[in-house]
Coordinates of C-alpha atoms and ligand atoms in Angstrom, one line a residue:
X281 CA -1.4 123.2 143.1
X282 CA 2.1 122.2 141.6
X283 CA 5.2 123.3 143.4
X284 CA 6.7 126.1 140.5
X285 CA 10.3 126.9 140.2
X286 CA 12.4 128.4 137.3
X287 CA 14.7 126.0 136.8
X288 CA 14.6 122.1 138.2
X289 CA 18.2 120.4 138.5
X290 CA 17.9 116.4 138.2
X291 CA 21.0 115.2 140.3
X292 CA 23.3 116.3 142.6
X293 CA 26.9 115.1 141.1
X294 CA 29.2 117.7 140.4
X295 CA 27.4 118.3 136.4
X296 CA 23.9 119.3 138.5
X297 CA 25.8 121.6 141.3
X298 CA 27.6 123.5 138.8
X299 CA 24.2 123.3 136.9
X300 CA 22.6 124.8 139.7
X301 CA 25.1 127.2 141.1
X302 CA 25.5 128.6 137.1
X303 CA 22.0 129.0 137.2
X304 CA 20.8 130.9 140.5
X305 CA 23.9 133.3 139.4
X306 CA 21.1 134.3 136.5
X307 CA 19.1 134.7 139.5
X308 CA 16.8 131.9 138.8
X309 CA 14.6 130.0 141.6
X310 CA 16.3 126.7 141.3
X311 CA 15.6 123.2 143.0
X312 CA 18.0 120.7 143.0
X313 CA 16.5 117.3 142.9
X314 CA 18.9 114.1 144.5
X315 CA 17.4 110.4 144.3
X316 CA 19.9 109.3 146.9
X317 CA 19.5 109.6 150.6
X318 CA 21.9 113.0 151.9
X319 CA 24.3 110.4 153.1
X320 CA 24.9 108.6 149.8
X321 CA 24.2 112.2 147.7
X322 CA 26.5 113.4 145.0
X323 CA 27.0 110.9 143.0
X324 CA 30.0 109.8 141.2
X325 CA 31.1 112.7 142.0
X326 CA 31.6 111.9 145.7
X327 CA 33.7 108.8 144.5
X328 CA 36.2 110.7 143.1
X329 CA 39.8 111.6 144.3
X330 CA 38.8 115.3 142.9
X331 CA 41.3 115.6 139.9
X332 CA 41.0 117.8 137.3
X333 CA 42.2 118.4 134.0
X334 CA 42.6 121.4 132.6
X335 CA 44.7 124.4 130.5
X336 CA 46.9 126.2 132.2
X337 CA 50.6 127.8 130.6
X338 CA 52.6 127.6 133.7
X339 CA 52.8 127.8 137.3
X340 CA 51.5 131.6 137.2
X341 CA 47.7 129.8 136.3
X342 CA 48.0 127.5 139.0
X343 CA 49.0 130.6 141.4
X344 CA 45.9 132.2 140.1
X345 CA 43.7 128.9 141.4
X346 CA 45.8 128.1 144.2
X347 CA 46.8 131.3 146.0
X348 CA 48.0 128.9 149.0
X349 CA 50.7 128.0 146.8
X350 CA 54.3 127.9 149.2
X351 CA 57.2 129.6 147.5
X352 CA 58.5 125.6 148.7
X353 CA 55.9 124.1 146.6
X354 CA 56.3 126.3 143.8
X355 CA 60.6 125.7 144.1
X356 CA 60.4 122.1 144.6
X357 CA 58.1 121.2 141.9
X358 CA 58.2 121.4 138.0
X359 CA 54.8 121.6 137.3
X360 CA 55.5 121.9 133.8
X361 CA 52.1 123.5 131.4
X362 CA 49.2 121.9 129.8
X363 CA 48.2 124.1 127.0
X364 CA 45.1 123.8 124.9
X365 CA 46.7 121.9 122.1
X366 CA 48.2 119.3 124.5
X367 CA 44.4 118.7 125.8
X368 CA 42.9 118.3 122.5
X369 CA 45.7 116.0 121.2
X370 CA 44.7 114.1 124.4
X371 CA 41.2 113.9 123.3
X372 CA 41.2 113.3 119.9
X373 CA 43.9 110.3 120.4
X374 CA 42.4 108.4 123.0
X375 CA 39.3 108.5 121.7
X376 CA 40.2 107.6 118.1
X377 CA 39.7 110.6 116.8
X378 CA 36.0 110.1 117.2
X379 CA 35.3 113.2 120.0
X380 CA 32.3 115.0 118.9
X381 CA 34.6 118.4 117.8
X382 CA 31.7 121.0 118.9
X383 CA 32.0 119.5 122.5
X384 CA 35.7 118.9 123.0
X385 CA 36.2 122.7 121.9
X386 CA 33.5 123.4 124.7
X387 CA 35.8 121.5 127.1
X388 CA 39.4 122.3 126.1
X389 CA 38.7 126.2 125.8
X390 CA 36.4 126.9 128.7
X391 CA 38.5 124.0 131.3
X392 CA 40.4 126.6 133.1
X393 CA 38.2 129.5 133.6
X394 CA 35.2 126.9 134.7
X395 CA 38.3 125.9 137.4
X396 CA 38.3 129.8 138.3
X397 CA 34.8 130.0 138.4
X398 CA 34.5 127.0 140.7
X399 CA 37.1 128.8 142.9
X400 CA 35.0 131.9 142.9
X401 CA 32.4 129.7 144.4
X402 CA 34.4 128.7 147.2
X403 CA 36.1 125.7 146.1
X404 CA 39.3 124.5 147.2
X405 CA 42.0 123.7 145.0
X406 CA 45.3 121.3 146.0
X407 CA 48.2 120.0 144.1
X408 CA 47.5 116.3 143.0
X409 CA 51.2 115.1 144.5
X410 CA 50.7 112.0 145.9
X411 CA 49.5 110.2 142.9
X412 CA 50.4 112.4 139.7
X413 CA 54.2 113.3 140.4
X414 CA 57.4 111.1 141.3
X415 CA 60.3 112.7 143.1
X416 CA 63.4 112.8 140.9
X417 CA 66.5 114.5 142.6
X418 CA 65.1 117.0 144.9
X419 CA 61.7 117.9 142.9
X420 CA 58.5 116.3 142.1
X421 CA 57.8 116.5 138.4
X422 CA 53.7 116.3 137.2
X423 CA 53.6 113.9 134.1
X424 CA 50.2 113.4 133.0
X425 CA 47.9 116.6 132.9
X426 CA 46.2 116.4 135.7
X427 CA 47.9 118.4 138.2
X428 CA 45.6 119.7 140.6
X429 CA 42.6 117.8 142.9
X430 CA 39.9 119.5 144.8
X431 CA 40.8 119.5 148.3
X432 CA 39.2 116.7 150.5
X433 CA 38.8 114.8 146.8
X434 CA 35.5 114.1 145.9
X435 CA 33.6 114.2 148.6
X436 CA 35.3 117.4 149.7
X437 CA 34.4 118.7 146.0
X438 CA 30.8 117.9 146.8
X439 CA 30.6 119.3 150.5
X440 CA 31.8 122.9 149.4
X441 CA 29.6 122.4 145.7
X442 CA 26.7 122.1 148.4
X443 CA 27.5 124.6 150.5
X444 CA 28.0 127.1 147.7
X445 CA 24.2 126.3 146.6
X446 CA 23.1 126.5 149.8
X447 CA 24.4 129.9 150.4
X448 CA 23.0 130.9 147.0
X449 CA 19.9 130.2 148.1
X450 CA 19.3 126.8 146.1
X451 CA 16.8 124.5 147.0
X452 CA 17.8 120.7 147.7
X453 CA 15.5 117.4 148.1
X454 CA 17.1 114.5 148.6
X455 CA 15.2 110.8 148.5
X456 CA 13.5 112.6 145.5
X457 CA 13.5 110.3 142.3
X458 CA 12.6 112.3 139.3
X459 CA 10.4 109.7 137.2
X460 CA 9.6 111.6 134.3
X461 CA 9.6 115.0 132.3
X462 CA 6.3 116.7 132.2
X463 CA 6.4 117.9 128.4
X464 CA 2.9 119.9 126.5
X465 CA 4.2 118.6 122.9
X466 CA 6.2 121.8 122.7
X467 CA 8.1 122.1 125.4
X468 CA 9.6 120.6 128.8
X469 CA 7.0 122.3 132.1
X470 CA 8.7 120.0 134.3
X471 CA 9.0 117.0 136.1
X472 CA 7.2 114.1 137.8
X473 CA 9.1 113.4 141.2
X474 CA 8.6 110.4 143.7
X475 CA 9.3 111.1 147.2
X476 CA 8.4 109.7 150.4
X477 CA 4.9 111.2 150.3
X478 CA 4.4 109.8 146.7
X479 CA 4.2 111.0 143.1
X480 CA 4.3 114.8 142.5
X481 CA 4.4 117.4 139.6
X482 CA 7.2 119.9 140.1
X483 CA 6.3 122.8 137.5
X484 CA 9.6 124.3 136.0
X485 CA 10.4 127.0 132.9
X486 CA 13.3 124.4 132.1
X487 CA 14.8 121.4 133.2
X488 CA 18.6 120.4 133.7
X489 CA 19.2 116.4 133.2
X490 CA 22.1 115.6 135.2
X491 CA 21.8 112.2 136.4
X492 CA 24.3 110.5 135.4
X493 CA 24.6 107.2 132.8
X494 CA 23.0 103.5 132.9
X495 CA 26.4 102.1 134.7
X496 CA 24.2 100.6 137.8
X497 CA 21.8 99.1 135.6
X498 CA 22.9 95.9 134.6
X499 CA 20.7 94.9 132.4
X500 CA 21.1 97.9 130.3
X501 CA 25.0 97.1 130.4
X502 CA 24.0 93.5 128.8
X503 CA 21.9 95.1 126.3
X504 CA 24.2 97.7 125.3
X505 CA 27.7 97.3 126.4
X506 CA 27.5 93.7 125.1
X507 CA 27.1 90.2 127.1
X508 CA 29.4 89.5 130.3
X509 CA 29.3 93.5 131.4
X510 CA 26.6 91.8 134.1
X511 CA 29.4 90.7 136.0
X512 CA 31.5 93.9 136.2
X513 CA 31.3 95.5 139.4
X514 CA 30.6 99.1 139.6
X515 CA 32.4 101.7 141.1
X516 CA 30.6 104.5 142.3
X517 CA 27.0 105.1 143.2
X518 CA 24.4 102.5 142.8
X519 CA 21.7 105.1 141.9
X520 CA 23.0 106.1 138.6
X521 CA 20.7 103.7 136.2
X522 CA 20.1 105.4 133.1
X523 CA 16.6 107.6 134.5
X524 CA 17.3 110.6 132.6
X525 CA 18.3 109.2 129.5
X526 CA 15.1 107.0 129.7
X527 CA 12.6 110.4 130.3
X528 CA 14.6 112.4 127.8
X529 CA 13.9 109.3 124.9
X530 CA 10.3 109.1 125.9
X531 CA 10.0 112.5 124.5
X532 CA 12.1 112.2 121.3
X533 CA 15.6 113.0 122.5
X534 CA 18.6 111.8 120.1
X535 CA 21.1 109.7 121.2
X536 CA 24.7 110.3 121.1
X537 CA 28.1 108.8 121.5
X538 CA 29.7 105.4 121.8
X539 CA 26.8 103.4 123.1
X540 CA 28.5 100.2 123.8
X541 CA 32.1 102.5 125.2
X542 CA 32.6 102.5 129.1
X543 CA 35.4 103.8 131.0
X544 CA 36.2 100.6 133.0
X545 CA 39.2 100.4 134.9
X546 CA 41.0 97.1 136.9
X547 CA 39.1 97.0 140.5
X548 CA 39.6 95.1 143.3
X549 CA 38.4 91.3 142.4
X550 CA 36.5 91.0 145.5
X551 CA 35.3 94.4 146.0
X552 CA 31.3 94.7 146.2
X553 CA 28.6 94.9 143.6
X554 CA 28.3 98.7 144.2
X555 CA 30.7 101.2 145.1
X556 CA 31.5 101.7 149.1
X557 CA 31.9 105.4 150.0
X558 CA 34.1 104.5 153.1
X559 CA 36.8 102.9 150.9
X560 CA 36.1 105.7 147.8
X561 CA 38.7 105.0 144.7
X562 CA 40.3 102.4 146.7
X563 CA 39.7 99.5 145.0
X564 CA 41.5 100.2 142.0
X565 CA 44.3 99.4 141.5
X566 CA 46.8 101.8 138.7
X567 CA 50.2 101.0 139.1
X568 CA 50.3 97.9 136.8
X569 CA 52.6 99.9 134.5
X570 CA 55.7 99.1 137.1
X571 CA 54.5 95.4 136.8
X572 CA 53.0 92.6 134.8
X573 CA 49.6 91.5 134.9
X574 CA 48.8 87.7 134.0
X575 CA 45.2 85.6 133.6
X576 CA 44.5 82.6 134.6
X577 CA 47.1 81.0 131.7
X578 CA 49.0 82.3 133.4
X579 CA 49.9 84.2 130.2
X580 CA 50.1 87.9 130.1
X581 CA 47.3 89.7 127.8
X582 CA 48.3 93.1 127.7
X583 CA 51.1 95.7 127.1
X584 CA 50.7 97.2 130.4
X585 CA 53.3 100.2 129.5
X586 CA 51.7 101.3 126.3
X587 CA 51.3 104.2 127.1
X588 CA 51.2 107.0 130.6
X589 CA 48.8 105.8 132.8
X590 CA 45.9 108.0 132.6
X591 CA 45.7 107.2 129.0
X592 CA 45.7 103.2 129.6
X593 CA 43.5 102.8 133.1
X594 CA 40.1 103.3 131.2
X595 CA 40.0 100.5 128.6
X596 CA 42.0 97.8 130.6
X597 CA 38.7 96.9 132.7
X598 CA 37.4 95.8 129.2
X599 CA 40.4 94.0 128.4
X600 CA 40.9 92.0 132.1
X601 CA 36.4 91.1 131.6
X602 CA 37.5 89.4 128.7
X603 CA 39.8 86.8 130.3
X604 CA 38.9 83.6 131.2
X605 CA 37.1 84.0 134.5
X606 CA 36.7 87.5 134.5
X607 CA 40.1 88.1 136.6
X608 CA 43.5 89.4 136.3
X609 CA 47.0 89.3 138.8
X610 CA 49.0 92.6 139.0
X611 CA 52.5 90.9 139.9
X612 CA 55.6 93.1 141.3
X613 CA 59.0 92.5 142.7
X614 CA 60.7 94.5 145.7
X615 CA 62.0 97.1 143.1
X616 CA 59.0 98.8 142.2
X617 CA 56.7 98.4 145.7
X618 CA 57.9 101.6 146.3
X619 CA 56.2 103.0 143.3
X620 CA 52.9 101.6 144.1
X621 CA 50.0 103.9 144.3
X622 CA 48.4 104.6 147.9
X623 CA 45.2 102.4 147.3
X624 CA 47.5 99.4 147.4
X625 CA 47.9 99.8 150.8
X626 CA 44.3 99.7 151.9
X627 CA 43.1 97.4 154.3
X628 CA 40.0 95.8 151.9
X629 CA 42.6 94.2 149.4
X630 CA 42.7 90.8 147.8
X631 CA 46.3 90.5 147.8
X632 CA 49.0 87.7 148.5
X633 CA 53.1 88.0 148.8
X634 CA 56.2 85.3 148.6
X635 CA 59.8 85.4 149.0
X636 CA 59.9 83.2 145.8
X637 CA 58.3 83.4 142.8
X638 CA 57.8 79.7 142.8
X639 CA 56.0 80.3 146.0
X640 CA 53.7 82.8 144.8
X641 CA 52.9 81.3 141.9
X642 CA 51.0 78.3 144.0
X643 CA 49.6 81.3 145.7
X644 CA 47.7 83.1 142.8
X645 CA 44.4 81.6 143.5
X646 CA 43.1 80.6 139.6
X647 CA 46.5 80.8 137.4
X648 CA 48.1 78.2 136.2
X649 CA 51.5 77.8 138.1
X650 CA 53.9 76.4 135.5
X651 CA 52.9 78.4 132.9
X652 CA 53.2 81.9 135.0
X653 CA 56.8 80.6 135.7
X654 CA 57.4 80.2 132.4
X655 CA 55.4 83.5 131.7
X656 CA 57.9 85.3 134.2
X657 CA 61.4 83.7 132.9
X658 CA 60.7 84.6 129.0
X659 CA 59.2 88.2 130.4
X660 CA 62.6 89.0 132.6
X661 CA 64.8 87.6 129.9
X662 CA 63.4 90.3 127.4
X663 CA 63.5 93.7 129.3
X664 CA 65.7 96.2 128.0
X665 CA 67.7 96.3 130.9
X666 CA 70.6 98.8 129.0
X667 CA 67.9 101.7 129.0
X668 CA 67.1 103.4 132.3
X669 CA 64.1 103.0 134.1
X670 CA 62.4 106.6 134.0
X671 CA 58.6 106.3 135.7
X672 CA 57.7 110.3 135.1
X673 CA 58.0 110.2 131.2
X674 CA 57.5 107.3 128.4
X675 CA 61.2 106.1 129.3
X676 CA 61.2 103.2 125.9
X677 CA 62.4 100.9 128.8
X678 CA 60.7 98.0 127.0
X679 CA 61.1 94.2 125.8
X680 CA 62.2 92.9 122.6
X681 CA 60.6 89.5 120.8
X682 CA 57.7 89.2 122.9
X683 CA 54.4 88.3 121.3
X684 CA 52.7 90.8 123.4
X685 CA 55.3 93.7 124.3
X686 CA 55.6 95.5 127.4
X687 CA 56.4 99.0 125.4
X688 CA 57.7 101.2 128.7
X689 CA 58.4 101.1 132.9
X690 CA 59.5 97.3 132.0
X691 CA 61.8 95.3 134.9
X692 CA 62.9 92.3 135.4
X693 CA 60.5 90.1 138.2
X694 CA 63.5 88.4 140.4
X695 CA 64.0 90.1 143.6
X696 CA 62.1 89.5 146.6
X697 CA 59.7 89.9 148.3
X698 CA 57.1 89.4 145.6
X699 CA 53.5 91.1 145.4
X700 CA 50.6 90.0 143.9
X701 CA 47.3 92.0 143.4
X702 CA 43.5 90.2 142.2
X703 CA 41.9 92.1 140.0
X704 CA 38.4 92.3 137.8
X705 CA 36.2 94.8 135.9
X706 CA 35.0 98.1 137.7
X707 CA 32.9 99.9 135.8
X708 CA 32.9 103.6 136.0
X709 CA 30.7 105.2 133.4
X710 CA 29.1 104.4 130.3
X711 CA 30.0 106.7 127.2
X712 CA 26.5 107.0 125.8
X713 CA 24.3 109.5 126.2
X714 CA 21.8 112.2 124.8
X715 CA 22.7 114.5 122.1
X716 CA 23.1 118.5 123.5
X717 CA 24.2 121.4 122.0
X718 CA 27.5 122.0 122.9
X719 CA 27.3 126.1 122.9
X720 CA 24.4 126.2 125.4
X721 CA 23.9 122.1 126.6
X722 CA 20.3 122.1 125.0
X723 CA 18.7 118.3 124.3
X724 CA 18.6 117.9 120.7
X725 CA 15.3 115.7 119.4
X726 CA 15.7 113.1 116.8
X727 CA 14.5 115.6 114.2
X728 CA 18.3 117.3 115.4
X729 CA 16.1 120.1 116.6
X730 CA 16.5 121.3 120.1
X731 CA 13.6 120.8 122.8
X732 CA 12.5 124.0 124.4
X733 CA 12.7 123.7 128.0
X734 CA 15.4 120.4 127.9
X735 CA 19.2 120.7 129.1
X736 CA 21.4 118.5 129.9
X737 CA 25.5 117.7 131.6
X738 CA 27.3 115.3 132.9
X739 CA 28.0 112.0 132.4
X740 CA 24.4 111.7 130.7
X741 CA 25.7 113.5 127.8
X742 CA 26.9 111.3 124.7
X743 CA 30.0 112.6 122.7
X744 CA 32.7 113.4 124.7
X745 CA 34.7 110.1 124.6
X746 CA 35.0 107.0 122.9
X747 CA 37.0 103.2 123.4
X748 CA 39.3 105.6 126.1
X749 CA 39.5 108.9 128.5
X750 CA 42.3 110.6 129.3
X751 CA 41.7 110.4 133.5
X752 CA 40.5 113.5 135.3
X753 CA 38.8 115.1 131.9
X754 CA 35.1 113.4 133.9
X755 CA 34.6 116.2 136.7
X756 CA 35.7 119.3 134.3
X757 CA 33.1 117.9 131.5
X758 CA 30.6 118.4 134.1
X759 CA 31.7 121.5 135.2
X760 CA 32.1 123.3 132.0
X761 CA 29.0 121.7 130.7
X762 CA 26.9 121.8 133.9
X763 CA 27.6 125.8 134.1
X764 CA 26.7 126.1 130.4
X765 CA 23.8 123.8 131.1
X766 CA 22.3 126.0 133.9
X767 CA 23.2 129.1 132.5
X768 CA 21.6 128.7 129.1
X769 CA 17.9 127.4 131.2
X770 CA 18.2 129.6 133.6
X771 CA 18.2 132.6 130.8
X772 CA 15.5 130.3 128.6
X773 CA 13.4 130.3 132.1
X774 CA 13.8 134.5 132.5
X775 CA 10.8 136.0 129.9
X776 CA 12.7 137.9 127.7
X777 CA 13.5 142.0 127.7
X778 CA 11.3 142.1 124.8
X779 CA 8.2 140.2 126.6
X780 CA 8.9 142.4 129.6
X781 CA 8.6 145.5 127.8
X782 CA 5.4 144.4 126.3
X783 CA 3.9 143.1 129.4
X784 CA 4.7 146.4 130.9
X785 CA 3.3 148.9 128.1
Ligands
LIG1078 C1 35.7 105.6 141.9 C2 35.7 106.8 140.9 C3 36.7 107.7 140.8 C4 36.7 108.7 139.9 N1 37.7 109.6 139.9 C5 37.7 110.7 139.1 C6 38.6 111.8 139.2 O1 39.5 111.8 140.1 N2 38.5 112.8 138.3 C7 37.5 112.8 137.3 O2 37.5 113.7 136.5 N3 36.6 111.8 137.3 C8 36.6 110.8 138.1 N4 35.6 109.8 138.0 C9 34.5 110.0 137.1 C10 33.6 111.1 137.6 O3 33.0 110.6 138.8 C11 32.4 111.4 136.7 O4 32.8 111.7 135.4 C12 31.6 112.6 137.3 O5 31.6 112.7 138.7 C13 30.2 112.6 136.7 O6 29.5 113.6 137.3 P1 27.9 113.7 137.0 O7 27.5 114.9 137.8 O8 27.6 113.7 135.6 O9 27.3 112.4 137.6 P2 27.2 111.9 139.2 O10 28.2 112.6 140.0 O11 27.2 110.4 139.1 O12 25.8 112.5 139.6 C14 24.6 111.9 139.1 C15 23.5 112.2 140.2 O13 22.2 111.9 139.6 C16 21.5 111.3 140.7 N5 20.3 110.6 140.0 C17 20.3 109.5 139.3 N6 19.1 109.2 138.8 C18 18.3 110.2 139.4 C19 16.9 110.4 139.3 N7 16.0 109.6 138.6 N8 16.4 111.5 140.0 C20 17.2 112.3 140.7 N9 18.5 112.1 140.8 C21 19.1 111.1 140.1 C22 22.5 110.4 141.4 O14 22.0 110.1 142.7 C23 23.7 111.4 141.5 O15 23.6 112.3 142.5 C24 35.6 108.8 139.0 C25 34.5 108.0 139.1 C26 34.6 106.9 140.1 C27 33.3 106.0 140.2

């Protein structure tokens, strides 16, 4: 006999929890099913530092999410707003103007009450200081629309997600690789599951895809990122290698999205093939704004101010795989070290410093020495130096004649002691995906007609972004889309009043 539930969750990221959790509130039987082991569980998700971004008018939201909120916080901190129409400006520029509309309105509108509901839950939430404010005078000042992280970052997010199921009586296998959808010709019944024991048949009323994209699968990378993406290390978990957007095609789902797009961000040169949960985020490496980053011309390749930094960190992995060698330095003077973000200072860090620049140039293991000298002088004689330096807006602190500009944040490279960061290509999640509704997150078949039974959230879900994403917008796609997800299958999976009435007379 095959196991039966109402609802089967594939995943258990922060898209399948919320999946879950939004489900069993219908009062569906729901089984959460995890391919990793319980210590490498959660997915991406657990990567994460936990930000968020989200709507909210004013300080009086945030109150409403973070209760704990000092009346010190709250009077040494301009928290400023992030209202609806800054969030879809956000979307709609970084991506080109090429968001799928239906789904950004799905995200922009429902952000903040997903947050609340996630809070009802019993999840924590903290303000993100220490890496999206700078002190000026006596108050920190958010700049970038992500203002709030869950507390104990990712992992924390995916401890109290877990515990939340848990309590609501959720089921959760881990080791349990979902293999395929078990599908009559009308509708999803389930899923085919390999465990320990073997090959099973879970029978389910609907299924919730949440399993993330093909960014651990480096062969699909080749194919459809382009060739060279083999050698970009990934960031997060090694399990995530395009599964449920394989079993959702076998059955006729659509695709969706920018199928050769990634979010890709600069990463630690020698970090390893996979992402390490003991070190988490901390092989990236996002202050290059305060700096300037060279290849091995020793020639700069980039405008590294063009723009805040959460707007910029997502397509620069593309740009630094495209060097020669793969490889990129992040070089700053004494001036701005105090600026740089804490995963800097981590002890796994390919890194080398000088009192002279002449000394670290022989130091930058692949660049060509003369020319980064001559790289640095032309750079430092072209900074603005007349305008102030400003790092919590767009301060237009930039150079003048350069072929390639530095448009913002720019300072002259001449006081010791010099620091150099070695960075490559981290990859962190691939834009493509399957086509869903976006009012209820139902799979849509390549007839455009949605499959009974078939939901998916998450990363797995095409759409949402395109060439660039605005940082932090990853976990609150999930969790409005993972709530819609198993809210929608867990009310597909209850027989309808109607039925009911029938089967009763
Ligand atoms: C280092 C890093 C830092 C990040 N920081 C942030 C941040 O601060 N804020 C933000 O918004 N975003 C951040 N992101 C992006 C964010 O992680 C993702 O957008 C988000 O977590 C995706 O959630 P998900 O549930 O779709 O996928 P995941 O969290 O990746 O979950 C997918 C799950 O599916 C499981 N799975 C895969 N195949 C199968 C199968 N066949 N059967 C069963 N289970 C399967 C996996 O084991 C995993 O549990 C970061 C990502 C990384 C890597």
């Amino acid at each position: 006999m095959a196991e039966e539930f109402d609802v089967v969750v594939v995943g258990a990221g922060n898209a399948a929890l919320c999946a879950a959790l939004a489900a069993s509130e219908q009062g569906a039987r729901v089984l959460v099913l995890e391919r990793a082991p319980e210590a490498e569980s959660g997915g991406n998700s657990r990567f994460t530092a936990g930000g968020f971004r989200f709507t909210y008018n004013g300080v009086e939201d945030l109150q409403r999410l973070m209760p704990d909120l000092t009346a010190q916080e709250i009077a040494n901190t301009d928290f400023g707003s992030y209202t609806a129409d800054q969030f879809f400006d956000d979307m709609f520029r970084v991506t080109s103007y090429r968001t799928d509309p239906g789904l950004c309105e799905q995200l922009v509108r429902r952000s903040f009450e997903t947050m609340l509901w996630l809070q009802s839950k019993g999840v924590r939430f903290v303000p993100m200081y220490g890496r999206q404010a700078f002190k000026t005078g006596s108050k920190f000042k958010f700049w970038g629309g992500v203002t709030v992280e869950s507390w104990g970052g990712g992992p924390g997010l995916v401890d109290q997600e877990i515990a939340a199921a848990r309590k609501a009586g959720v089921a959760i296998r881990y080791n349990a690789r979902v293999v395929s959808l078990l599908y009559d010709g009308a509708a999803v019944v389930g899923v085919r599951v390999k465990e320990s024991a073997g090959l099973s048949e879970i029978r389910s009323r609907a299924v919730v895809l949440a399993c993330g994209g093909f960014e651990s699968n480096s062969e699909w990378r080749t194919r459809y990122l382009g060739p060279g993406w083999e050698l970009a290390k990934v960031r997060g978990t090694r399990f995530n290698t395009g599964d449920g957007i394989r079993m959702a095609f076998d059955i006729g789902a659509s695709s969706h999205g920018h199928w050769s797009g990634c979010h890709a961000v600069g990463w630690d040169h020698n970090a390893p093939e996979f992402g390490d949960l003991s070190v988490g985020d901390g092989f990236q490496k996002h202050s290059y704004q305060f700096g300037i980053m060279v290849n091995a011309h020793g020639r700069r390749f980039v405008d590294e101010g063009a723009d805040i930094r959460n707007y910029t960190y997502a397509k620069y992995g593309r740009v630094i795989l495209s060097q020669p060698d793969q490889f990129a330095w992040q070089v700053f003077d004494r001036k701005m070290l105090h600026l740089l973000r804490d995963e800097y200072r981590i002890r796994r860090v390919t890194k080398v410093t000088a009192d002279t620049l002449e000394k670290l140039a022989q130091k930058l293991e692949g660049v060509n020495p003369s020319a980064f000298l001559d790289e640095v002088r032309r750079f430092n004689a072209a900074v603005q130096t007349d305008v102030p330096f400003n790092p919590t807006i767009k301060d237009g602190r930039g150079t003048v004649g350069l072929d390639i500009p530095k448009s913002n944040w720019a300072n002259t490279i001449d006081e010791p002691p010099f620091e150099a960061y070695q960075v490559g290509c981290g990859i962190t999640f691939t834009f493509g995906g399957l086509r869903v509704t976006p009012n209820s997150a139902q799979v849509i078949d390549t007839d455009l007609e949605p499959i009974p039974g078939l939901y998916a959230a998450g990363e797995i879900v095409g759409g949402f972004f395109y060439f660039n994403y605005p940082s932090g917008t990853g976990l609150t796609t999930g969790a409005v889309m993972g709530r819609i997800a198993g809210d929608s299958a867990a009310k597909a999976a209850r027989p309808s009043e109607s039925a009911v009435r029938v089967l009763a007379s």
